[in-house]
Amino acid sequence: MIRPRFACLRVVWVVSALVVAFWLWASPRPAFAQGPTRTVAVHLFEWRWEDIALECEQFLGPKGFAAVQVSPPQEHAIVTSSDGGPYPWWQRYQPVSYQLVSRSGDRQAFIDMVQRCHAAGVDVYVDAVINHMTGQESGVGSAGSTYTHYDYPNYAPWDFHYCGTPGNEIQSYSDRYQVQNCELVNLADLNTGSEYVRNTIAAYLNDLVSIGVDGFRIDAAKHMNTNDIAAILARVNGSPYIYQEVIEAAGEPITGDEYFQNGDVTEFDYSTSLGNVFLHGQLSWLSSFGEAWGFMPSDKALVFVDNHDNQRGHGGGGDVVTYKNGTLYDLANVFMLAWPYGYPRIMSSYEFSHRDQGPPSYSDGTTKPVHNPDGSLNCFGAEWKCEHRWRPIANMVEFRNVTAPAFYVSNWWTDGYNQIAFGRGDLGFVVINRDTSKWLSQTLQTGMPAGTYCDVISGERNGSSCTGNTITVNADGTASFSVPPMSAVAIHANSKVSNSVAVTFDVYATTYWGQNVYVVGNIPALGSWNTAQAVPLSASAYPRWRGTVQLPANTWVEYKYIKKDGGSVVWESGGNRTFTTPSGGSLTRTDTWR
Ligand code: LAG
Ligand code: CA
């Protein structure tokens, strides 16, 4: 599924089509008016608004992310003790009012974040907690509002469901009525069937839309009748992107497809199935990953390797891959981002040892920054994990953007176990070796145009150079790969470093029995003057020795012929032979041994 990156223009359309016309015309253009489709979201779980604004500017925008999902922005309960210490992350799933004052920052900081993310071309999705209020007896919220379990600034006791079970608690998930009208873990359940409640929730969402919010994750959607959600959304201005948190479970009456009328739905089976394959199975099983596995239609599915709940055993739990799995997590995300199914959301976490533990914080309970005041990053260590910045994951965002027009799998290959490779038409190709000990050494059909490509897993392209390994695609689309255990290689149309030229070396040289002729030169494809890496020529037209090599286009080449007989190396005399490769096509060097 392709997410147009223009979503943040919607609000502008409401203001004036002329303004849009001006933006499209004006120079320099805003970042979001050019470039490829953006197709990947990231959840910056528990990040402060100021950090998200900086992240949009410094990383998400430049790297091509479509959107960021932020933690619930509304006033929330303050929970001073839990099994995981004070201020658990989940206190934010207990709304007290719809004032935008939370652990992540205040209203002004929120507005500033939305504007700065938009300027960087990144949409903002809000986690909308609208099924319920708190699970507390009473308290004071993050904006200072006092409340009791059924009494809040916006709601009175008659605005809640009382389903009649003990404590009004959900007792049976096989009972549709209970799931939607009783309390989920003691959270006071709003009567979303009432006009007043619908209007009040819609006013909250409209406030966010007016600030520029582009989409909503509807929290606990399964616990609301789909038509209640529809009635609320009918009152919401514009057409924000909607995805609903529905955790489908075997034997339960409420299914994800009931919610398609309102928008997309989270596909939890994707996360747990991928976890099962990467942790306990074989990657060869993934050849038909998607609807054939019983998942919802691709264009309805919001997919993820792990989310903030199941990475810590909440929200249905499951045996999923998380940052704690290290390199395996890279590989699972590389697969998700390369595989044409659903709208992927990357998880960005913080280190935790207890499932209830809140984000990295100071002793007064305020959240620590990700972007330190001195400009350095508090990432990758014992606090914020910043998985979306792990190079293989970050660079696969561009892969998904660039390959979006070819939303299908081509040239699938597997060793039958834990090594797989596949292409995305002529726009990208990925090789994943999840084997823990076996190298993947194969010549594979990539379907890509000939050329030299930068592998975006080991580095990135910088102009016409590559900070990682390069892959040469031959004129027939094949390329040879040598991939160590537990790693991957990915190339795409925008990681091409140079076109390649098929150069035939044809030299007249007499040899004695056991002696062979090679060509060696200044560039890697010619061995970089290392005689052990010289290119062997064929004697089938003896005394002419011939061989064809793909060399980078528009490149200065120096070379010489050598003779090897196993032990000794004989260099031809004279200076280096030289030429510059053309911009494409092929050429033959016809020489005589000196
Ligand atoms: C969700 N999706 O549908 C969220 O993804 C999930 O994180 C939310 O639960 C849930 N719905 C309700 O918004 C989280 C924690 C719960 C936590 C709840 C409210 O997973 O564990 O419950 O937020 O904070 C906690 C305690 C319960 C207690 C309850 C009320 O864990 O034991 O009964 O608070 O005090
Ligand atoms: Ca409900």
XYZ file of C-alpha atoms in Angstrom, residues 449-452 472-477 498-506 519 523 525-526 535 546-555 557 579-590:
47
model
C 19.472 -2.698 -14.640
C 23.215 -3.260 -14.968
C 25.380 -1.081 -12.794
C 27.250 -0.746 -9.557
C 27.701 -5.206 -9.428
C 24.654 -6.100 -11.479
C 25.654 -7.588 -14.817
C 24.056 -6.821 -18.166
C 21.818 -9.897 -17.795
C 20.539 -8.744 -14.366
C 27.397 4.157 -11.380
C 26.347 2.468 -14.555
C 28.595 -0.326 -15.671
C 30.285 -1.106 -18.916
C 31.115 -4.590 -20.187
C 34.833 -4.456 -20.978
C 36.439 -7.350 -22.859
C 40.187 -7.783 -22.409
C 41.680 -9.584 -25.414
C 44.405 -8.859 -16.047
C 39.988 -0.544 -9.401
C 36.777 -5.008 -10.217
C 40.350 -5.512 -11.492
C 40.795 -11.510 -13.271
C 40.025 -13.205 -23.352
C 37.657 -12.214 -20.561
C 34.760 -9.797 -19.999
C 34.387 -7.759 -16.807
C 31.757 -5.232 -15.675
C 33.534 -1.985 -14.864
C 32.064 1.276 -13.532
C 31.170 3.814 -16.232
C 33.119 7.066 -16.770
C 36.054 5.738 -14.811
C 41.308 2.590 -15.556
C 41.743 4.135 -20.750
C 38.514 5.723 -19.499
C 35.324 3.672 -19.568
C 32.428 5.195 -21.535
C 29.060 6.077 -19.960
C 27.502 2.748 -20.923
C 27.477 -0.144 -23.352
C 30.575 -2.260 -23.957
C 34.072 -2.078 -25.312
C 37.005 -4.363 -26.181
C 40.679 -3.776 -25.402
C 42.817 -5.554 -27.992
